[in-house]
Every structure is written in structure tokens, then in C-alpha cells.
Coordinates of C-alpha atoms in Angstrom, one line a residue:
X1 CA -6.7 -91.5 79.5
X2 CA -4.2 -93.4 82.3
X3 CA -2.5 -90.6 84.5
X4 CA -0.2 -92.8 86.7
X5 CA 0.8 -95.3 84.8
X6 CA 0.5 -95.5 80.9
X7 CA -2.5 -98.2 81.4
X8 CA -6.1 -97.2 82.7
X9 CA -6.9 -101.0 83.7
X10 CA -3.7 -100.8 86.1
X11 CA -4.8 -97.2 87.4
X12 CA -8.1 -98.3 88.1
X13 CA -6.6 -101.3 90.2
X14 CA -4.5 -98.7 91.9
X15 CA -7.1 -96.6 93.0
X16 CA -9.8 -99.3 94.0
X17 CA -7.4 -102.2 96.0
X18 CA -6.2 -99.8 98.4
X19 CA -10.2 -98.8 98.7
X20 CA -11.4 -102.6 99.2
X21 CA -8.3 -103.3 101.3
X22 CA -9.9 -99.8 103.8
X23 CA -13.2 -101.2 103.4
X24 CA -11.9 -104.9 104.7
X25 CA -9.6 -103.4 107.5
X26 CA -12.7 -101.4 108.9
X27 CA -15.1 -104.5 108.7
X28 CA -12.3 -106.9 110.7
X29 CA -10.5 -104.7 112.7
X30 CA -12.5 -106.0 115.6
X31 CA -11.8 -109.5 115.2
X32 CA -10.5 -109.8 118.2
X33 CA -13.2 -108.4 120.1
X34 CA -14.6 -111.7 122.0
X35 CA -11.0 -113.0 122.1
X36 CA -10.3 -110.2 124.8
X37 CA -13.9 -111.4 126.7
X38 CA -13.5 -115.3 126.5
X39 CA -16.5 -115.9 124.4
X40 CA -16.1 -118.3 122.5
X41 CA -16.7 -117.4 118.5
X42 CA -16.6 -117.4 115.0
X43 CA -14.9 -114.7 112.9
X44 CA -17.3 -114.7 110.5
X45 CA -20.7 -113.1 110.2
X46 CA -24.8 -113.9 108.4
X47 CA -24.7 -111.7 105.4
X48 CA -21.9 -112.2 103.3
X49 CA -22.8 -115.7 102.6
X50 CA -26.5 -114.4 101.7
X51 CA -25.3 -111.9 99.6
X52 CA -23.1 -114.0 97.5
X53 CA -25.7 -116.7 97.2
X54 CA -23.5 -119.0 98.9
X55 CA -25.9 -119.9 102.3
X56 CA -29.4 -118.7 103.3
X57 CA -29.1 -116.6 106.8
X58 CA -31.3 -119.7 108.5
X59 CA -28.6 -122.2 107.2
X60 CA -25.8 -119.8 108.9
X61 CA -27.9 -119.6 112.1
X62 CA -27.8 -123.4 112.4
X63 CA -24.4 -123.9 111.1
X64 CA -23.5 -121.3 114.1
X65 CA -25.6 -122.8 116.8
X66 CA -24.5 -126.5 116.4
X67 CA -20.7 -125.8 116.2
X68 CA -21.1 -124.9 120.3
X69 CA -23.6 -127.6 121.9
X70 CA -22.0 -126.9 125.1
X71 CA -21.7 -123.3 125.2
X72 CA -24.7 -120.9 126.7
X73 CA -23.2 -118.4 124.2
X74 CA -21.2 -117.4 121.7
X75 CA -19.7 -114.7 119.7
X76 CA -19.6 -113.5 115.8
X77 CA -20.3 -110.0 114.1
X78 CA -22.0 -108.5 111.8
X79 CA -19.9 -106.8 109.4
X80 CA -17.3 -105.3 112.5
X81 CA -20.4 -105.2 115.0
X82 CA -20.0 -107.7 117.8
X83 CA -23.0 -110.0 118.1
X84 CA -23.4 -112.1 121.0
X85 CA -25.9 -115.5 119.7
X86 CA -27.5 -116.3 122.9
X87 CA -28.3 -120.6 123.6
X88 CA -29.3 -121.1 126.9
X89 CA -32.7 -120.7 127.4
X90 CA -32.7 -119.2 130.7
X91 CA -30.7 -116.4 129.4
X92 CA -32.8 -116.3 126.3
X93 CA -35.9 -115.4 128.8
X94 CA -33.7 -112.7 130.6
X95 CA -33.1 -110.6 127.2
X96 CA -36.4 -111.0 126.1
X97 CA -38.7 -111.3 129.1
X98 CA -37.4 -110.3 132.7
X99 CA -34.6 -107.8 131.8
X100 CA -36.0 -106.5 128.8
X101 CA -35.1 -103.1 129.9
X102 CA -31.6 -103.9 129.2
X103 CA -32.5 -105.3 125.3
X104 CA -35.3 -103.0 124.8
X105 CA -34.3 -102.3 120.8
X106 CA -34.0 -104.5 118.0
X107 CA -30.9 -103.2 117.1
X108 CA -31.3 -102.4 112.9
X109 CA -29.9 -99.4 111.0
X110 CA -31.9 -96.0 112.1
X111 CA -33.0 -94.5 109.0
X112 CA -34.7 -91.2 109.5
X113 CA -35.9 -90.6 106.2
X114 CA -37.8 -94.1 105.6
X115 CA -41.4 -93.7 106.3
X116 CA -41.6 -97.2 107.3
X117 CA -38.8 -96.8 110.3
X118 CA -41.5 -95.1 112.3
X119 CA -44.0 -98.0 112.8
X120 CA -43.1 -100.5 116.1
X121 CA -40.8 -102.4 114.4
X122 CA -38.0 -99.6 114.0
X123 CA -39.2 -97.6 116.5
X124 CA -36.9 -97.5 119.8
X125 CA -36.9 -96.3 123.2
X126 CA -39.6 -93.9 125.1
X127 CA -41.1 -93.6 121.6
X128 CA -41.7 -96.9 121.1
X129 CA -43.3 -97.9 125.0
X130 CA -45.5 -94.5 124.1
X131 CA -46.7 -96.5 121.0
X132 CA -46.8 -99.9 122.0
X133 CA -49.0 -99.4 124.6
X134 CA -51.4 -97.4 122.4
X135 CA -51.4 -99.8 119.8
X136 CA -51.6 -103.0 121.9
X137 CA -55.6 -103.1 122.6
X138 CA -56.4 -102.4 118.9
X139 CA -55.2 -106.6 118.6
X140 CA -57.1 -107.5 121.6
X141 CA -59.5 -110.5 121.5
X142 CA -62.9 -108.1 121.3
X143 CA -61.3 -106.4 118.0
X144 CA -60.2 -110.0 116.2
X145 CA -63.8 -110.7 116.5
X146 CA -65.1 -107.2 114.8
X147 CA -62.8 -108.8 111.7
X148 CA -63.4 -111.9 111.9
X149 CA -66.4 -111.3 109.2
X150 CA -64.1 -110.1 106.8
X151 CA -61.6 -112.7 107.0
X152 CA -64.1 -115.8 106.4
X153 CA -65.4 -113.7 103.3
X154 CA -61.4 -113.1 102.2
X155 CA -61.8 -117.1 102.8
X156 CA -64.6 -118.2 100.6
X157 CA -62.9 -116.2 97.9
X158 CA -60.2 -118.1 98.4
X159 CA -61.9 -121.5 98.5
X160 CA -63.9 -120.6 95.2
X161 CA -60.9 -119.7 93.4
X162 CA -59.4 -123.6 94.7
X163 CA -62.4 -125.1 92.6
X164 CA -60.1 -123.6 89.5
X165 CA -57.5 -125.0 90.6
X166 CA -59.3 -128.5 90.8
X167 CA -61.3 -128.7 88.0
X168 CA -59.0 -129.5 85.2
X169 CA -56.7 -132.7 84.6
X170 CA -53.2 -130.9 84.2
X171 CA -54.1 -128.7 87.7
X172 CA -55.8 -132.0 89.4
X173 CA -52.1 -133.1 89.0
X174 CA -50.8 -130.7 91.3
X175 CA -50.6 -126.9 91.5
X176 CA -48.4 -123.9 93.6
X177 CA -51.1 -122.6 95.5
X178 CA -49.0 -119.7 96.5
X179 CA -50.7 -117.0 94.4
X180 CA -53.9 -118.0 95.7
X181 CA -52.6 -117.9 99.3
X182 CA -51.0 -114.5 99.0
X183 CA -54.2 -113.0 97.7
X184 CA -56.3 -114.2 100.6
X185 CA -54.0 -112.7 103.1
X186 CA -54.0 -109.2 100.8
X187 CA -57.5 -109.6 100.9
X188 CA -58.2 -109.5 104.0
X189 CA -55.3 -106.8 104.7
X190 CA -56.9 -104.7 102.3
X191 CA -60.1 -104.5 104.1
X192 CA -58.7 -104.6 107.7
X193 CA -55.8 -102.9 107.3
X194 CA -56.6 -100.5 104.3
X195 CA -60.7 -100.5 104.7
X196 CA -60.5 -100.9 100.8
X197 CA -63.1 -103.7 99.3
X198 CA -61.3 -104.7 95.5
X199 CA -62.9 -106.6 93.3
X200 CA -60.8 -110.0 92.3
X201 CA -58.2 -109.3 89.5
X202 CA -58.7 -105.7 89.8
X203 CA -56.7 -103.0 88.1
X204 CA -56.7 -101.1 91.6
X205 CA -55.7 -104.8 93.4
X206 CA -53.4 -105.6 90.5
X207 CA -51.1 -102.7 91.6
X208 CA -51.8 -103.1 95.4
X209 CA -50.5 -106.5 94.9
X210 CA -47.4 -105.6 93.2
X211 CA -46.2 -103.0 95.6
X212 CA -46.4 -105.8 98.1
X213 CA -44.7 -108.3 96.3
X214 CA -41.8 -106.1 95.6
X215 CA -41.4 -105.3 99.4
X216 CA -40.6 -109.1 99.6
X217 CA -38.5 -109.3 97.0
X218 CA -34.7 -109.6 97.0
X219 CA -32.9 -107.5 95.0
X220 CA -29.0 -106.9 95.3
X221 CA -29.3 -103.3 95.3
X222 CA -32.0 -103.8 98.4
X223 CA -29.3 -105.9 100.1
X224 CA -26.1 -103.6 99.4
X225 CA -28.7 -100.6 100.3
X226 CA -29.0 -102.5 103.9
X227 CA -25.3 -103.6 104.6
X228 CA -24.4 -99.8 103.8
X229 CA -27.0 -98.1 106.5
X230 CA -25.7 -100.8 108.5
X231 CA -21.9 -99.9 108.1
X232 CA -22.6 -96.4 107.7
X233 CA -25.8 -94.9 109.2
X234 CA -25.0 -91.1 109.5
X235 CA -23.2 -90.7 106.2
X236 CA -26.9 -92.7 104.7
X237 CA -29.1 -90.6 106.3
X238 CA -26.9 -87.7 105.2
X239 CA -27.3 -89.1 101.5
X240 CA -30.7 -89.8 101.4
X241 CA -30.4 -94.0 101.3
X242 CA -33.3 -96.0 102.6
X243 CA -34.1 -99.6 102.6
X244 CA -37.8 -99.1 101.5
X245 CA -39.0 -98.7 97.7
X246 CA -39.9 -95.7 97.1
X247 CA -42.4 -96.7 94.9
X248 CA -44.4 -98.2 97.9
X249 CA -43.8 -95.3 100.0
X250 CA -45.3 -93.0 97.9
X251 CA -48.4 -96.0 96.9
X252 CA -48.9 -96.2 100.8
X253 CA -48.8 -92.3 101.6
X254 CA -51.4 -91.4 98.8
X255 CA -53.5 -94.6 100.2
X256 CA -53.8 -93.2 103.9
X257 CA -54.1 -89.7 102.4
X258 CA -56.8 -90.5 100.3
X259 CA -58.5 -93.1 103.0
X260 CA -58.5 -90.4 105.8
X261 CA -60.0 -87.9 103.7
X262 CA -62.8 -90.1 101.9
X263 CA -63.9 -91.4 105.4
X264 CA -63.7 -87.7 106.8
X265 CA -65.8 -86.1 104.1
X266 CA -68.6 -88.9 104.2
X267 CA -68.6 -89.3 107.8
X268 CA -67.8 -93.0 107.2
X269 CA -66.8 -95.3 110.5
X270 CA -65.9 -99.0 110.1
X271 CA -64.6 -101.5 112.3
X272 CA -61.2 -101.9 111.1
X273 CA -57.6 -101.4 112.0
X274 CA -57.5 -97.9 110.0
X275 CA -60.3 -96.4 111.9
X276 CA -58.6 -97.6 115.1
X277 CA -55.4 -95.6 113.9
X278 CA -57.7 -92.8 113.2
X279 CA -59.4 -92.5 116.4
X280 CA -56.1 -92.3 118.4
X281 CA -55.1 -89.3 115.8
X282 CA -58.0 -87.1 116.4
X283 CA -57.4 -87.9 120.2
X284 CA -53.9 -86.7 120.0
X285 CA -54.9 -83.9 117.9
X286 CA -57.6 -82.6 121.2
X287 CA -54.7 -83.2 123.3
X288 CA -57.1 -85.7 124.9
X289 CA -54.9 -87.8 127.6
X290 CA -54.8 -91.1 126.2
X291 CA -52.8 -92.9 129.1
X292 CA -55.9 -94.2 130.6
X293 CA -57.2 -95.7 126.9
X294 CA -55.2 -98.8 127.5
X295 CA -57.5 -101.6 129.9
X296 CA -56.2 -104.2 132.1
X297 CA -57.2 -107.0 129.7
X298 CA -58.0 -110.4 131.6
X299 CA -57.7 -112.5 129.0
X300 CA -55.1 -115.5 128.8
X301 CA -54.5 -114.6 125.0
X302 CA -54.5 -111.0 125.5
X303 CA -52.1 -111.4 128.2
X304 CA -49.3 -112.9 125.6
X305 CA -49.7 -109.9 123.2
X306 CA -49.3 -107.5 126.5
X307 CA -46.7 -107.9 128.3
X308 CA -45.7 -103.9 128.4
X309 CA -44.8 -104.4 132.3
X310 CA -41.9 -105.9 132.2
X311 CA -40.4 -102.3 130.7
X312 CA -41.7 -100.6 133.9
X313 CA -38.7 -101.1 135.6
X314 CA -37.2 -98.6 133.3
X315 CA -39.9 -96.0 132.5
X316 CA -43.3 -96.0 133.8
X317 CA -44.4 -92.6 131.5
X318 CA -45.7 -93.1 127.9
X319 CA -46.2 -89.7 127.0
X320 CA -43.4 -88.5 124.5
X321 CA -43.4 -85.0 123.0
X322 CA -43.1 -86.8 119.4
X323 CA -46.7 -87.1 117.7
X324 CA -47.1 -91.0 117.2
X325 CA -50.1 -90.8 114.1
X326 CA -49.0 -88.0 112.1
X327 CA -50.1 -89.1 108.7
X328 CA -46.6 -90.0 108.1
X329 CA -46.9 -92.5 111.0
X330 CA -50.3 -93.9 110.1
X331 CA -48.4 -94.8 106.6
X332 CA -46.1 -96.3 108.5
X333 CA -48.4 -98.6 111.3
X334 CA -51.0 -99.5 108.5
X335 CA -47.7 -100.9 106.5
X336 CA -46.8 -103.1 109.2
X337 CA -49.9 -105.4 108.9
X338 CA -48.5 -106.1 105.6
X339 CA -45.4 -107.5 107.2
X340 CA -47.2 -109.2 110.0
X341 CA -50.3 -110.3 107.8
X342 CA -49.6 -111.3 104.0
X343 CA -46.4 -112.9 102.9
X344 CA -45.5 -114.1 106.3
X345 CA -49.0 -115.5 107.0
X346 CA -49.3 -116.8 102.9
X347 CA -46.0 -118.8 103.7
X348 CA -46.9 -120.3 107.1
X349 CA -50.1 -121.3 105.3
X350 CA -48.1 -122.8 102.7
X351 CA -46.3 -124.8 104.7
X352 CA -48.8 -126.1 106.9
X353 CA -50.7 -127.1 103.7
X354 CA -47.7 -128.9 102.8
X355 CA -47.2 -130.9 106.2
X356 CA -51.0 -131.8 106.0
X357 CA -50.7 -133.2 102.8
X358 CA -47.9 -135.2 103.6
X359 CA -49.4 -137.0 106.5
X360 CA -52.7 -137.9 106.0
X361 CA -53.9 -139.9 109.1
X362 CA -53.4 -136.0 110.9
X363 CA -55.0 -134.2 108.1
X364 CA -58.4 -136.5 108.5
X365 CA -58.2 -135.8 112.2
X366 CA -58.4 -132.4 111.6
X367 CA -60.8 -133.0 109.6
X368 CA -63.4 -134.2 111.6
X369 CA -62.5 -132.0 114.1
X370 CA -63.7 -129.0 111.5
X371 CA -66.6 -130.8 110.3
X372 CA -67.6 -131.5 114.1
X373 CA -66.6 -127.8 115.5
X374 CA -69.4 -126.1 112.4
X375 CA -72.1 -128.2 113.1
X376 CA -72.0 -127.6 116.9
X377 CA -71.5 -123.6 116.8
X378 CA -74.0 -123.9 113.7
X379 CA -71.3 -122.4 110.9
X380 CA -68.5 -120.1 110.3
X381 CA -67.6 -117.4 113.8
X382 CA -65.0 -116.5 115.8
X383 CA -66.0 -118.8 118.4
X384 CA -66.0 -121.3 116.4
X385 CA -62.3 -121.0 114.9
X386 CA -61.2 -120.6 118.5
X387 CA -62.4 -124.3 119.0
X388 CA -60.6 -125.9 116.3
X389 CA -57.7 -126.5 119.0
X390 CA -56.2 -129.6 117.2
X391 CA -55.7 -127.3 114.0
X392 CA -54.2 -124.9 116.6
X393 CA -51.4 -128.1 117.1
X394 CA -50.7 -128.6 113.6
X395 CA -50.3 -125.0 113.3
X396 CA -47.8 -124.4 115.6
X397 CA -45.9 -127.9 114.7
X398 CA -45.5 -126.3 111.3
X399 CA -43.9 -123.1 112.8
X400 CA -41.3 -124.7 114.3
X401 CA -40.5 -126.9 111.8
X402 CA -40.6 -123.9 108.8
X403 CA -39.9 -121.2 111.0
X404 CA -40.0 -118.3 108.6
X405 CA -37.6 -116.0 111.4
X406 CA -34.5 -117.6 111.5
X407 CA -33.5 -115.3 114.4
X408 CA -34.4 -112.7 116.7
X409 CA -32.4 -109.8 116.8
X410 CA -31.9 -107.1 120.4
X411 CA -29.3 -104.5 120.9
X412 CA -28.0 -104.1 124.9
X413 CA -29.3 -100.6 125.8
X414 CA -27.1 -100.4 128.6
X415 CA -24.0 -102.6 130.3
X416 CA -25.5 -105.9 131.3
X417 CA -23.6 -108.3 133.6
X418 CA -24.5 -112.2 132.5
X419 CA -25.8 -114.1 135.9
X420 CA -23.3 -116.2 136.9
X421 CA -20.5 -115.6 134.7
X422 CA -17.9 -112.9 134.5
X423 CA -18.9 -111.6 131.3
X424 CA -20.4 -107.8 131.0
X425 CA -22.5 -107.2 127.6
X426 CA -21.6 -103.6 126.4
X427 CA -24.0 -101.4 125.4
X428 CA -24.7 -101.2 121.3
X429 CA -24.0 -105.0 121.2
X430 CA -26.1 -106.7 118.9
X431 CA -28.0 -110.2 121.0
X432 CA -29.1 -112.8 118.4
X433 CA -31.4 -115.5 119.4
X434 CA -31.3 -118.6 117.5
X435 CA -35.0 -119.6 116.8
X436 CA -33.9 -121.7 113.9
X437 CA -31.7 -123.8 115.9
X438 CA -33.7 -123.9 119.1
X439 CA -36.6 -125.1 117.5
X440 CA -34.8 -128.3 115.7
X441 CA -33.0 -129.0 118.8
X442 CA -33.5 -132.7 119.9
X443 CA -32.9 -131.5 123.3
X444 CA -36.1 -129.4 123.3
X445 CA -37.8 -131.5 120.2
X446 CA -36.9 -135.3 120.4
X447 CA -36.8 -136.6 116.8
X448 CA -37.1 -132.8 115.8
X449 CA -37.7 -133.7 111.8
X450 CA -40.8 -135.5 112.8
X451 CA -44.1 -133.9 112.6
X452 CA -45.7 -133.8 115.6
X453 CA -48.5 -131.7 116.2
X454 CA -49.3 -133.3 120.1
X455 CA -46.1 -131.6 121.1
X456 CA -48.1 -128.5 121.4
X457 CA -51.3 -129.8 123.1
X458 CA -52.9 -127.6 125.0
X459 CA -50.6 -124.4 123.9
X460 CA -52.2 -122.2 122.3
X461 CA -49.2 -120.4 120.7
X462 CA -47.5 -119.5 123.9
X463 CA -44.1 -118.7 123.4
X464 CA -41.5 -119.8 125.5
X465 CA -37.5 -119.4 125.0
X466 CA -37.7 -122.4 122.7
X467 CA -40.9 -121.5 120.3
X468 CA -40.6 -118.2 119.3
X469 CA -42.4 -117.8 116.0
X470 CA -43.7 -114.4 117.1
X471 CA -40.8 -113.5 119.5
X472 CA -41.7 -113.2 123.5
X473 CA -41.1 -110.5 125.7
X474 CA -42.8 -106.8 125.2
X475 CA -41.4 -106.9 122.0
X476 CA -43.8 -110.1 121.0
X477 CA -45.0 -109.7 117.4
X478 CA -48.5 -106.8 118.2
X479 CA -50.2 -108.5 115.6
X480 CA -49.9 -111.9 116.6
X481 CA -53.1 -113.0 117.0
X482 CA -54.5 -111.4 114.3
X483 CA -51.9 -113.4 111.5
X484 CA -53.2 -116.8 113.8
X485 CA -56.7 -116.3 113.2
X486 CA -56.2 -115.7 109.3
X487 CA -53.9 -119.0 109.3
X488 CA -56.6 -121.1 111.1
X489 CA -59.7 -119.3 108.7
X490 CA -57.7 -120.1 105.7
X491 CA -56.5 -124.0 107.0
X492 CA -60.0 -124.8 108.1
X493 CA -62.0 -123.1 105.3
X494 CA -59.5 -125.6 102.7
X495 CA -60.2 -128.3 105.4
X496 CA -64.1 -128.0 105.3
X497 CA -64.1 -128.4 102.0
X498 CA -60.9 -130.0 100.3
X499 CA -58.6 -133.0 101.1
X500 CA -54.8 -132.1 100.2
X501 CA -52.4 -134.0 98.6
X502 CA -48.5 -133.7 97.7
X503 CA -48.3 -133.7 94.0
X504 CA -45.0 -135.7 93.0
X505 CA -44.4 -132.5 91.0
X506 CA -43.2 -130.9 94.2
X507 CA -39.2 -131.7 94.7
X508 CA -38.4 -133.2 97.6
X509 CA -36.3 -132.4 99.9
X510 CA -37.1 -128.8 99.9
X511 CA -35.1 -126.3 98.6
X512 CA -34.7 -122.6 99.5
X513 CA -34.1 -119.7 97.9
X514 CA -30.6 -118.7 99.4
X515 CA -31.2 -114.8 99.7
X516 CA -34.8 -114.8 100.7
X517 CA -35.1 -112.5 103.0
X518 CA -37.8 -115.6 104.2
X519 CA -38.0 -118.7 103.4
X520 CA -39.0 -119.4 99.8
X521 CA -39.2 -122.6 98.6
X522 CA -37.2 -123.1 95.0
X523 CA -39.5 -124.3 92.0
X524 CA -42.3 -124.3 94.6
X525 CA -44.5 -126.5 96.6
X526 CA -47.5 -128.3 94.2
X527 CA -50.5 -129.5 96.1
X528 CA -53.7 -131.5 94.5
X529 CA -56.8 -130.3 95.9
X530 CA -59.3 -133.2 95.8
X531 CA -63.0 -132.2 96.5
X532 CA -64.9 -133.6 99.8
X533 CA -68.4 -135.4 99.6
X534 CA -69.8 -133.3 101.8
X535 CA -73.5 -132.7 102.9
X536 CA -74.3 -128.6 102.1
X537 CA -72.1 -126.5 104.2
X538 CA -74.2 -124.7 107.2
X539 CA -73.2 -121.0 106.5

């Protein structure tokens, strides 16, 4: 029944334009905001052209970062929330590396009530420097190798379920491998993360699989649930709104509930991440002090995942009166090998399948540098993975051509004054760095749509402020090694056994799913996976 006007349709417009017109005062009300400071910007910001399936966030990134060669910085929000996109490299090493103290957070929506906010990733502050430093030597070189077993089983599986994939005319002309992929990399988070052993096709791995895929799945509901803690964060936490499904919440709390207690009541011990996570409960539990667990590692690759002194400058304590493996928090940590280990490692594996394939005098290099690295270490080991260093090239040459962050993301902690310039960044200002744009930079990367794996001779996936597939700084992705050892297993076991080819079913140039949340590649990448005549393989 209308009340104002005679006509519901024009009482409903009444009530709802002055609503939307609130809702786009509040949002651009600070327009203005780097017109006061001299930055120069963009009045626009990187979701609404997501959400309306107009422009991937990557695609905004870029569009962004070329429009001010010149400039070491420029301005642009997100929704009202200035957002300063950082260029220069020098500065880009200062926010992540030398004055990390000042950029210490990564600057999303604090939502109390979403178990997954309280793993690394959303964690901020004292709380997270307390955690990081516990978790960093559970990724260290002597616990890759204690999984490396598992991994090259996860990768025979893999390789046997290829032969399918070869062994019939219409998939000899080409097939998505990405299933296959994705199930390697759950495979083997299942077992390191989980400590769980599933049989292929499973009922049990069924269902683990499809809580993970819907994690990585868009939804619109998932996006307007994001833009509204973002906007809103008190008034969401007061309402109960979380990011997360709550289906895989309550999946992954019953998991670690059920996990702890099976390996409690049969006195069960494995080398795995879980157990890890379970040995630094029971010491908080004794209230043993566990600021003297954490060595002084010596190795090179160690060194990138640790670089926790850069935020002594700041705090030098890591004790916290919050308890960091509650149950609640174990959820939490185990979760965040999924994010670090399956889709994101499937897709990078993807892609570098893809580049292989389409360049074949680099694909027979590495190759023979496979076929050459088994026989001398005598088969399959950790060592010898760590000796495939040309596969470590083409690796890394696919990362920063199909970067799968288009962006890092800090918030400034506390007023920071930009060396030699007049410009002071406020605290609660958002710092985006532009990996998308850095990394196809001709400045940095002549001829940057060539694939060139001898651009990273010798690298070993160090970052610096123009690579930054895993971030840099303190804040450099924990389980970064881990997600490269599971790429190169997967890319050498194919290697050892397949030669890869591009189907012509695969459209070219690719296309991406605009609001991916990473990049997804529309109607898919086919590959042809064409058996090697091969003497046996040493095992």
C-alpha cells in the first residue's frame, strides 16, 4: 500500500535515492584528499570495476601505473580510503623492507568473528611479530626436506592420472589440466598440512575438495560481503558479517578437532606442518618460554623467509598475553597452507605448463637438465629438486609474466615522512604496490612480453622491489618455499616423463575471468601431453 504518494514504485524511489545518494556522498567525500597533498591521482578506485564485471583488479593496477611513468607515486582510494600506489622502487624497498615498522599491517577489514582473521595473514601488530617468529622455522630448509617424501608421492599420483589424460584420441588433442593440477597441490596439503592420507576420488576428498574450491570462488554476495566490512567494520562485526564461508569454517574446525584428538589418543607423531602447530600448543599450554625456540638460521634461502629484524626497530618482545594456537588459531594457520599451497600453486603450475609448451627449444633444455639432475643424485630427493636450477628460471620467468598478485597491499602504522619530498603519509593510509605493473615494465624487463627464463639466472626466487611474487620484507609470503618446491616437483615430475604441447583448442590471447579474485583463465588453457621414450625411471 503507497503512503506518500498514491504509487509504491515512486515511494520506493523516494526512500532509496536519497539512501544511494548518502551512500555515494560518504564514499567520495574525500575526493579531494590528495588534491590538498599534491599527489598526483585518480578519483577512482580497484573494486567497482571488478564488481560490475567491467575490469579485472590486475587490468586496473596497470591501467593506474602506466597513466604516471614519471611519477614515484600516486594517489586513488578505495571506496573513500586514500591509497597511496607506490612506483619507485627505492621507496618500494623502504615500505616493505627497511622501514617496515612504519607499514607493518596489510591494511584489510578486521573481522573478529572469522576464524580465518587470526592466521598471519590478518593478524596485525605485537600479535602478529609474536606469531611470525614462532611460525617462521616450521618453513625452514631442514622441514621442506621432512615433506619432501610426500610431495613426490602427491606427484606420481599426479603423473599417473596424465597417462588418462593421454591415452585417448579426443584427450591426445588437448585437455585443461587444471583439475589434475589442483588435486596434486590438495594432495599434498592434505597430508602436510592436514596429516590426512585420502584415497583418489574419495567421498572424504570429494568434500575436502569442494570446501576449497568454494574458498576460491567469486560470488557477488562474497564481494558485497567484503566492500561492506571494508566501508563498515564496527557495525559488521556488530552484525555478525564475515568474509569466510561458513561452511569451511565449520569443515576446518571439526578437521583440527578431530586431528588433535586422534593423534592425542594414539600417541601418533608425524612429520608434518600439523604436528609442528601442535608442539608449539602443548608448549604454550606448560607455559614453557618459547622465545629461545627460534635459531639463527644460516641458510641463504632461509634467510629470505626470515627477515623478522627489520621490525626490531619497533619491538624487540614477542611475548603477547593473547594465546597464538588455541584450537581456534590452529584452524586458522592450517587454513593458510591452503591459500599459500593449492589454488595459487595449481595456477602458477598452470601457467608455467603453458609457457613451456609454447616454446619448445626451452622446454627440451629443461629437459635434459631433469633427465641429467636424476641420474646423477640416483632419483627423486630434495637435493635433487634443488639442482634443477634452470627449471628454477622458467619458474620464476612465469611468475612475472602471470603474476597471480596483482598487488601488494600495507597500511602506514604511524606518520611517515617520504625521503626527499615534502609529503607526510598519515597513519591508516592504505600503500599499494604495483607488482603487476612493475613486473611488465620495460624499464626493469626489456621486451617484457617475451619469455625469458635467463633473466633470472642465478636467482633463486629472491625478491627484490621489482619481483615480488611472494612479497619482500618481514611480511614475505611464510610459506614460500614450501609452494616452490611443490611447483618444481610437479614441473619436473611432467618433465621426466611428458613433452607438452599447446592444443590449438586453447584461445589465444588469453582471457581472464574479470572478478577472479586470481587470475583465471576464460574457457581454459588445453595442453597435449605426449609420452617420452624414456629408459625406466631410477626411483
Amino acid at each position: 500500500m503507497a503512503v506518500t504518494t498514491g504509487s509504491i514504485f515512486v515511494d520506493v524511489l523516494i526512500a532509496v535515492i536519497p539512501a544511494l545518494y548518502l551512500v555515494y556522498w560518504y564514499i567520495t567525500s574525500n575526493n579531494d584528499y590528495w588534491d590538498k597533498r599534491g599527489v598526483p591521482n585518480v578519483k577512482k578506485g580497484l573494486f567497482w570495476g571488478t564488481f560490475l564485471g567491467k575490469q579485472s583488479q590486475a587490468d586496473a593496477v596497470l591501467e593506474i601505473y602506466k597513466l604516471f611513468p614519471d611519477e614515484k607515486y600516486a594517489g586513488l582510494f578505495q571506496f573513500k580510503r586514500p591509497v597511496l600506489m607506490v612506483r619507485d622502487p627505492v621507496l618500494i624497498n623502504k615500505v616493505l623492507v627497511k622501514d617496515f615498522t612504519y607499514f607493518q599491517d596489510r591494511g584489510g577489514p578486521i573481522v573478529k568473528k572469522d576464524i580465518f582473521s587470526k592466521n598471519l595473514f590478518g593478524l596485525r601488530g605485537q600479535v602478529w611479530r609474536a606469531l611470525r617468529y614462532k611460525l617462521t622455522p616450521t618453513f625452514t630448509t631442514g622441514k621442506l626436506r621432512g615433506m619432501f617424501e610426500q610431495i613426490s608421492k602427491s606427484g606420481d599420483n599426479m603423473v599417473e592420472k596424465l597417462k588418462e589424460h593421454s591415452s585417448t584420441k579426443e584427450t591426445a588433442r588437448g585437455v585443461d589440466p587444471k583439475n589434475v593440477l589442483f588435486e596434486f597441490t590438495l594432495d599434498v596439503i592434505a597430508s602436510c598440512a592436514f596429516g590426512l592420507q585420502f584415497q583418489p576420488n574419495s567421498p572424504d576428498f570429494n568434500k575436502f575438495k569442494s570446501i576449497v574450491e568454494k574458498m576460491f570462488t567469486f560470488s557477488p554476495l562474497r564481494f558485497i560481503r567484503f566492500g561492506f566490512v571494508t566501508i563498515a567494520p564496527k557495525l559488521s562485526n556488530f552484525l555478525n558479517i564475515t568474509i569466510s564461508s561458513s561452511d569451511a569454517a565449520e569443515y576446518f574446525t571439526n578437521l583440527t578437532k578431530a586431528t588433535i584428538k586422534y593423534r592425542k589418543e594414539n600417541n601418533i607423531q608425524r612429520n608434518d606442518y600439523f604436528q609442528m602447530l601442535l608442539s608449539l600448543k602443548e608448549q604454550e599450554e606448560s607455559g614453557k618460554d618459547m622465545s629461545h625456540v627460534v635459531p639463527s638460521h644460516v641458510t641463504e634461502e632461509d634467510a629470505v623467509i626470515d627477515q623478522m629484524h627489520y621490525t626490531q626497530e619497533d619491538d624487540q618482545s614477542i611475548d603477547t598475553p593473547e594465546k597464538l594456537f588455541s584450537e581456534e588459531a590452529l584452524t586458522s594457520n592450517t587454513v593458510i597452507f591452503l591459500s599459500a599451497g593449492s589454488e595459487t600453486v595449481a595456477r602458477t603450475i598452470g601457467f608455467t605448463l603453458f609457457e613451456i609448451s609454447r616454446h619448445p627449444d626451452i622446454q627440451q633444455k629443461l629437459q635434459q637438465e631433469v633427465d641429467s639432475v636424476l641420474s646423477r643424485h640416483k632419483g627423486w630427493s630434495y637435493d635433487a629438486l634443488k639442482d634443477m636450477t634452470y627449471l628454477d628460471e622458467v619458474i620464476q620467468e612465469s611468475q612475472r609474466m602471470n603474476n597471480l598478485l596483482p598487488m601488494l597491499m600495507r597500511e602506514c602504522v604511524r606518520p611517515y615522512k617520504v625521503p626527499d619530498s615534502d609529503l607526510i603519509i598519515e597513519k591508516g593510509t592504505l600503500i599499494l604496490i604495483p607488482v603487476t605493473g612493475l613486473h611488465k615494465d620495460p624499464q626493469y624487463y626489456p621486451e617484457p612480453c617475451q619469455f625469458n627464463p635467463d633473466r633470472f639466472k642465478g636467482n633463486n626466487f629472491k625478491p627484490s622491489s621489482t619481483f615480488l611474487p611472494f612479497g619482500d620484507g618481514p611480511r614475505i609470503c611464510i610459506a614460500m618455499r614450501f609452494a616452490v618446491v611443490e611447483v618444481k616437483a610437479c614441473v619436473a615430475k611432467v618433465m621426466s616423463q611428458y613433452t607438452v604441447e599447446l592444443s590449438d583448442k586453447t584461445q589465444l590471447p588469453l582471457q581472464y575471468e574479470v572478478r577472479s579474485f586470481i587470475p583465471s583463465v576464460k574457457n581454459g588453457i588445453f595442453l597435449s601431453f605426449q609420452r617420452r621414450s624414456l629408459k625406466p625411471e631410477v626411483s
